[in-house]
Amino acid sequence: MISAIVFSKDRALQLDLTLNSIKRNFKQVSEVCVIFHTSEQHSHSYEILTKEFPDVQFIQQRTQDTGGLFGDIDNIIDNSDQEYICFLTDDNIAYTPVVFSLSALDGLFQNPFACLSLRLGSNIRKRDYGDGVLRDDCIPPRERNDPFLTWNRTTIPVGGYWSYPLSVDGHIFRKQDTKRFAKELNILNSSGAFEWKQTPNEFEAKLQRFWFDIPPLMASLRTSCIVNSPNNRVQNTIENWHGNEFSYDAQFLNEKFIGGHRINLDHIDFPEIVCPHQELDILKGLI
């Protein structure tokens, strides 16, 4: 089965949506672990989430001098009994059912595949370049290998979604691979030789050191199942575009959450998803 590791900071309302979408549409996940970091005004919201999702493991991110995020990831993967790891963020939504059998997944990874991407599929043809404008992405020749699409990421220029396997945004990896990655990064982080920020963005950036170590092949389902809705930004390490069309302040959303409101997946409009990062009016689902 699959262990989902979800990164979260100050987004209780959005995380609630993420977790409910996993529960409904990502049935292959047998355990969910949330690594969370909060500012003081958001801490109570995560206490509420802990009670509302008793089957989810919530781990408060440690400080850098006690291991930090890199240590937390290393420990979680090391202690997982599952064969596969899927990284997600708290603005990811499993917007449609993830359909594949575990035997098919095992069969896929018997071959030299770097990952199975749930954010890619035949519907994904656009790319954001950091300014919120969706432009055509470079798409490699793909083979249909039901229930998957497969391709060689090295046949196209580096930089687009289709040549980017080491993402924490809805990609599934073999545990043995992520265990090796996380262990090495944790050792480097703990060495004191670097001043790495303890954020998911930094973790993903450091994962790229393994780009040449992993197989050139990638896979996805025929249609994407995971989308990231960048309605706000809660970190200041990377200037990710967000909220160009539907901008929701994290504190405003927190007040809604504390007030008992939640976002119902059934009430959100999902237009044609053409990009892994595509802004949605998530508050249309507020109840």
CSV table of C-alpha atoms in Angstrom, one decimal:
chain,number,residue,atom,x,y,z
A,1,MET,CA,0.0,0.0,0.0
A,2,ILE,CA,0.9,3.7,-0.1
A,3,SER,CA,1.9,6.0,2.7
A,4,ALA,CA,1.0,9.7,2.0
A,5,ILE,CA,3.2,12.4,3.6
A,6,VAL,CA,1.4,15.7,3.6
A,7,PHE,CA,3.2,19.0,4.3
A,8,SER,CA,1.2,21.7,5.9
A,9,LYS,CA,1.6,25.2,7.4
A,10,ASP,CA,-1.1,27.5,8.6
A,11,ARG,CA,-3.7,26.1,6.3
A,12,ALA,CA,-6.1,24.1,8.4
A,13,LEU,CA,-9.2,24.7,6.2
A,14,GLN,CA,-7.3,23.7,3.0
A,15,LEU,CA,-5.7,20.7,4.8
A,16,ASP,CA,-9.1,19.5,5.8
A,17,LEU,CA,-10.1,19.6,2.1
A,18,THR,CA,-6.9,17.8,1.2
A,19,LEU,CA,-7.5,15.0,3.7
A,20,ASN,CA,-11.1,14.5,2.9
A,21,SER,CA,-10.3,14.3,-0.8
A,22,ILE,CA,-7.6,11.7,-0.1
A,23,LYS,CA,-10.2,9.7,1.9
A,24,ARG,CA,-12.7,9.8,-0.9
A,25,ASN,CA,-10.6,9.6,-4.0
A,26,PHE,CA,-7.2,8.1,-3.1
A,27,LYS,CA,-8.2,4.7,-1.8
A,28,GLN,CA,-4.8,3.1,-2.3
A,29,VAL,CA,-3.5,5.2,0.6
A,30,SER,CA,-3.4,3.1,3.8
A,31,GLU,CA,-1.8,5.7,6.1
A,32,VAL,CA,-1.6,9.4,6.1
A,33,CYS,CA,1.0,11.4,8.0
A,34,VAL,CA,0.8,15.2,8.2
A,35,ILE,CA,4.0,17.1,9.0
A,36,PHE,CA,2.8,20.5,10.2
A,37,HIS,CA,4.3,23.8,11.2
A,38,THR,CA,2.1,26.6,12.6
A,39,SER,CA,2.3,30.2,13.8
A,40,GLU,CA,0.7,30.8,17.1
A,41,GLN,CA,-2.6,32.0,15.8
A,42,HIS,CA,-3.1,28.8,13.8
A,43,SER,CA,-2.0,26.2,16.4
A,44,HIS,CA,-5.5,25.7,17.8
A,45,SER,CA,-6.8,24.8,14.3
A,46,TYR,CA,-4.4,21.9,14.1
A,47,GLU,CA,-5.5,20.7,17.5
A,48,ILE,CA,-9.0,20.6,16.1
A,49,LEU,CA,-7.9,18.7,13.0
A,50,THR,CA,-6.1,16.1,15.2
A,51,LYS,CA,-9.4,15.3,16.8
A,52,GLU,CA,-11.4,15.3,13.6
A,53,PHE,CA,-9.0,13.0,11.8
A,54,PRO,CA,-8.1,10.4,14.4
A,55,ASP,CA,-6.8,8.0,11.7
A,56,VAL,CA,-4.2,10.6,10.5
A,57,GLN,CA,-0.8,10.9,12.2
A,58,PHE,CA,0.0,14.5,12.9
A,59,ILE,CA,3.6,15.4,13.6
A,60,GLN,CA,4.6,18.9,14.5
A,61,GLN,CA,7.7,19.8,12.6
A,62,ARG,CA,10.8,19.9,14.8
A,63,THR,CA,13.1,22.9,15.0
A,64,GLN,CA,16.3,22.7,13.0
A,65,ASP,CA,18.5,22.1,16.0
A,66,THR,CA,16.5,19.0,16.9
A,67,GLY,CA,16.4,17.5,13.3
A,68,GLY,CA,14.0,19.8,11.5
A,69,LEU,CA,11.9,18.9,8.6
A,70,PHE,CA,14.6,16.8,7.0
A,71,GLY,CA,14.8,14.7,10.1
A,72,ASP,CA,11.1,14.3,10.3
A,73,ILE,CA,10.8,13.1,6.8
A,74,ASP,CA,13.7,10.6,7.3
A,75,ASN,CA,12.0,9.2,10.4
A,76,ILE,CA,8.6,8.8,8.9
A,77,ILE,CA,9.9,7.0,5.8
A,78,ASP,CA,12.2,4.9,7.9
A,79,ASN,CA,9.3,3.7,10.1
A,80,SER,CA,6.7,3.2,7.4
A,81,ASP,CA,5.7,-0.3,6.6
A,82,GLN,CA,4.3,0.6,3.2
A,83,GLU,CA,6.1,-0.1,-0.1
A,84,TYR,CA,5.4,3.3,-1.7
A,85,ILE,CA,5.5,6.9,-0.6
A,86,CYS,CA,3.5,9.8,-2.0
A,87,PHE,CA,4.3,13.4,-1.1
A,88,LEU,CA,1.5,15.9,-1.0
A,89,THR,CA,0.9,19.5,0.1
A,90,ASP,CA,-2.0,21.1,1.9
A,91,ASP,CA,-3.2,22.9,-1.2
A,92,ASN,CA,-3.4,19.6,-3.2
A,93,ILE,CA,-6.8,18.2,-4.0
A,94,ALA,CA,-7.5,14.6,-5.1
A,95,TYR,CA,-10.2,16.0,-7.4
A,96,THR,CA,-11.2,12.7,-9.1
A,97,PRO,CA,-10.8,9.0,-8.2
A,98,VAL,CA,-7.3,7.6,-8.4
A,99,VAL,CA,-7.8,4.4,-10.4
A,100,PHE,CA,-5.2,1.7,-10.5
A,101,SER,CA,-4.6,-1.6,-8.8
A,102,LEU,CA,-1.7,-2.2,-6.4
A,103,SER,CA,-0.7,-5.1,-8.6
A,104,ALA,CA,-0.4,-2.7,-11.6
A,105,LEU,CA,1.7,-0.4,-9.5
A,106,ASP,CA,3.9,-3.3,-8.5
A,107,GLY,CA,4.2,-4.2,-12.1
A,108,LEU,CA,5.1,-0.7,-13.1
A,109,PHE,CA,7.9,-0.4,-10.6
A,110,GLN,CA,9.4,-3.8,-11.6
A,111,ASN,CA,10.7,-1.7,-14.5
A,112,PRO,CA,13.1,1.2,-14.2
A,113,PHE,CA,10.6,4.0,-13.5
A,114,ALA,CA,11.4,7.1,-11.4
A,115,CYS,CA,7.9,7.8,-10.2
A,116,LEU,CA,4.2,7.6,-10.9
A,117,SER,CA,2.8,11.1,-11.2
A,118,LEU,CA,-0.8,11.7,-10.2
A,119,ARG,CA,-0.7,15.4,-11.3
A,120,LEU,CA,0.1,14.6,-15.0
A,121,GLY,CA,-2.1,13.0,-17.6
A,122,SER,CA,-3.3,13.5,-21.2
A,123,ASN,CA,-5.3,16.5,-20.1
A,124,ILE,CA,-2.2,18.3,-18.8
A,125,ARG,CA,-0.7,20.5,-21.5
A,126,LYS,CA,-0.1,23.9,-19.9
A,127,ARG,CA,2.7,25.1,-17.6
A,128,ASP,CA,3.0,28.1,-15.3
A,129,TYR,CA,6.2,30.1,-15.5
A,130,GLY,CA,5.9,31.8,-12.1
A,131,ASP,CA,3.7,34.6,-13.3
A,132,GLY,CA,0.3,32.9,-13.2
A,133,VAL,CA,0.0,32.7,-17.0
A,134,LEU,CA,-0.6,29.3,-18.4
A,135,ARG,CA,1.5,28.6,-21.5
A,136,ASP,CA,2.0,25.4,-23.6
A,137,ASP,CA,4.3,22.9,-21.9
A,138,CYS,CA,6.8,20.7,-23.7
A,139,ILE,CA,5.3,17.3,-23.8
A,140,PRO,CA,7.3,14.1,-24.7
A,141,PRO,CA,6.1,11.2,-26.8
A,142,ARG,CA,4.1,9.0,-24.6
A,143,GLU,CA,3.2,5.3,-24.8
A,144,ARG,CA,-0.1,4.0,-23.5
A,145,ASN,CA,0.5,1.1,-21.2
A,146,ASP,CA,-2.8,0.7,-19.4
A,147,PRO,CA,-3.7,2.0,-17.0
A,148,PHE,CA,-0.6,4.2,-17.3
A,149,LEU,CA,1.0,6.6,-19.8
A,150,THR,CA,4.8,6.2,-19.9
A,151,TRP,CA,7.6,8.4,-21.3
A,152,ASN,CA,11.3,9.1,-21.2
A,153,ARG,CA,11.8,12.5,-19.5
A,154,THR,CA,15.2,13.0,-21.1
A,155,THR,CA,13.6,13.3,-24.6
A,156,ILE,CA,12.5,16.9,-23.8
A,157,PRO,CA,14.3,20.0,-22.3
A,158,VAL,CA,14.6,20.2,-18.5
A,159,GLY,CA,12.3,22.5,-16.8
A,160,GLY,CA,8.7,21.5,-17.6
A,161,TYR,CA,6.4,19.3,-15.6
A,162,TRP,CA,7.0,16.3,-17.9
A,163,SER,CA,10.7,16.2,-17.2
A,164,TYR,CA,10.4,16.8,-13.5
A,165,PRO,CA,10.1,13.6,-11.5
A,166,LEU,CA,11.3,14.7,-8.0
A,167,SER,CA,8.2,16.6,-7.0
A,168,VAL,CA,6.5,16.6,-3.6
A,169,ASP,CA,3.2,17.5,-5.4
A,170,GLY,CA,1.5,14.2,-6.0
A,171,HIS,CA,4.2,11.8,-7.1
A,172,ILE,CA,4.5,8.2,-5.9
A,173,PHE,CA,7.9,6.7,-5.3
A,174,ARG,CA,9.2,3.4,-4.1
A,175,LYS,CA,9.9,3.5,-0.4
A,176,GLN,CA,13.4,2.2,-1.0
A,177,ASP,CA,14.2,5.1,-3.2
A,178,THR,CA,12.8,7.8,-1.0
A,179,LYS,CA,14.4,6.2,2.0
A,180,ARG,CA,17.8,6.6,0.4
A,181,PHE,CA,17.1,10.2,-0.6
A,182,ALA,CA,15.8,11.2,2.8
A,183,LYS,CA,18.6,9.6,4.7
A,184,GLU,CA,21.3,11.3,2.6
A,185,LEU,CA,19.6,14.7,2.9
A,186,ASN,CA,19.1,14.3,6.6
A,187,ILE,CA,22.8,13.5,7.1
A,188,LEU,CA,23.7,16.6,5.1
A,189,ASN,CA,21.2,18.8,6.9
A,190,SER,CA,22.5,17.6,10.3
A,191,SER,CA,26.1,18.1,9.5
A,192,GLY,CA,25.9,21.8,10.2
A,193,ALA,CA,27.7,22.5,6.9
A,194,PHE,CA,24.6,24.0,5.3
A,195,GLU,CA,21.9,26.5,6.3
A,196,TRP,CA,19.0,24.8,4.7
A,197,LYS,CA,15.5,26.2,5.3
A,198,GLN,CA,13.2,23.7,6.9
A,199,THR,CA,10.5,23.9,4.4
A,200,PRO,CA,8.9,21.5,1.8
A,201,ASN,CA,10.2,23.8,-1.0
A,202,GLU,CA,13.7,23.4,0.3
A,203,PHE,CA,13.3,19.7,0.6
A,204,GLU,CA,12.1,19.5,-3.0
A,205,ALA,CA,14.9,21.7,-4.2
A,206,LYS,CA,17.5,19.4,-2.5
A,207,LEU,CA,15.9,16.3,-3.9
A,208,GLN,CA,17.1,17.5,-7.3
A,209,ARG,CA,20.6,16.3,-6.5
A,210,PHE,CA,19.3,12.8,-7.3
A,211,TRP,CA,18.0,13.8,-10.8
A,212,PHE,CA,20.8,11.9,-12.6
A,213,ASP,CA,20.6,9.0,-10.2
A,214,ILE,CA,17.1,7.9,-11.0
A,215,PRO,CA,15.7,6.1,-14.1
A,216,PRO,CA,14.8,8.3,-17.1
A,217,LEU,CA,11.3,6.8,-17.3
A,218,MET,CA,8.2,8.4,-15.7
A,219,ALA,CA,4.5,7.4,-15.7
A,220,SER,CA,1.1,8.9,-15.0
A,221,LEU,CA,-2.5,7.8,-15.2
A,222,ARG,CA,-4.3,8.7,-18.5
A,223,THR,CA,-5.9,11.6,-16.7
A,224,SER,CA,-4.5,13.6,-13.8
A,225,CYS,CA,-6.1,13.0,-10.4
A,226,ILE,CA,-4.3,15.6,-8.2
A,227,VAL,CA,-4.4,19.3,-8.7
A,228,ASN,CA,-2.7,22.1,-6.7
A,229,SER,CA,-4.9,25.2,-6.2
A,230,PRO,CA,-2.5,28.1,-5.3
A,231,ASN,CA,-4.9,30.4,-3.6
A,232,ASN,CA,-2.4,31.8,-1.1
A,233,ARG,CA,1.3,31.6,0.0
A,234,VAL,CA,2.3,30.9,3.6
A,235,GLN,CA,6.1,30.7,3.2
A,236,ASN,CA,8.6,33.3,2.2
A,237,THR,CA,11.4,31.2,0.8
A,238,ILE,CA,10.1,31.0,-2.8
A,239,GLU,CA,8.0,33.6,-4.5
A,240,ASN,CA,5.4,31.1,-5.9
A,241,TRP,CA,2.6,32.8,-7.8
A,242,HIS,CA,-0.7,32.6,-6.1
A,243,GLY,CA,-4.1,34.2,-5.8
A,244,ASN,CA,-4.2,35.8,-9.2
A,245,GLU,CA,-7.9,35.0,-9.6
A,246,PHE,CA,-9.1,33.6,-6.3
A,247,SER,CA,-6.9,35.0,-3.5
A,248,TYR,CA,-7.8,33.9,0.0
A,249,ASP,CA,-5.8,35.2,3.0
A,250,ALA,CA,-4.7,32.4,5.3
A,251,GLN,CA,-5.9,34.2,8.4
A,252,PHE,CA,-9.3,34.8,6.9
A,253,LEU,CA,-9.5,31.1,6.1
A,254,ASN,CA,-8.4,30.2,9.6
A,255,GLU,CA,-11.2,32.3,11.1
A,256,LYS,CA,-13.7,30.4,8.9
A,257,PHE,CA,-12.3,27.1,10.1
A,258,ILE,CA,-12.4,28.1,13.8
A,259,GLY,CA,-16.0,29.2,13.2
A,260,GLY,CA,-16.9,25.7,12.2
A,261,HIS,CA,-16.9,26.1,8.4
A,262,ARG,CA,-15.4,23.5,6.1
A,263,ILE,CA,-14.9,23.1,2.3
A,264,ASN,CA,-17.2,20.5,0.7
A,265,LEU,CA,-15.5,18.8,-2.3
A,266,ASP,CA,-18.9,18.3,-3.9
A,267,HIS,CA,-19.5,22.0,-4.2
A,268,ILE,CA,-16.3,23.0,-5.9
A,269,ASP,CA,-16.4,23.6,-9.6
A,270,PHE,CA,-13.6,21.8,-11.4
A,271,PRO,CA,-13.2,23.1,-14.9
A,272,GLU,CA,-11.0,21.2,-17.3
A,273,ILE,CA,-7.7,20.7,-15.5
A,274,VAL,CA,-4.9,21.6,-17.9
A,275,CYS,CA,-2.1,22.4,-15.5
A,276,PRO,CA,-0.9,20.8,-12.2
A,277,HIS,CA,-1.1,24.2,-10.6
A,278,GLN,CA,-4.4,25.7,-11.5
A,279,GLU,CA,-6.3,28.2,-9.3
A,280,LEU,CA,-9.8,27.0,-8.2
A,281,ASP,CA,-12.5,28.9,-6.4
A,282,ILE,CA,-12.3,26.6,-3.4
A,283,LEU,CA,-14.5,28.8,-1.3
A,284,LYS,CA,-17.4,28.0,-3.5
A,285,GLY,CA,-17.4,24.8,-1.5
A,286,LEU,CA,-17.5,26.6,1.9
A,287,ILE,CA,-20.3,25.2,4.1
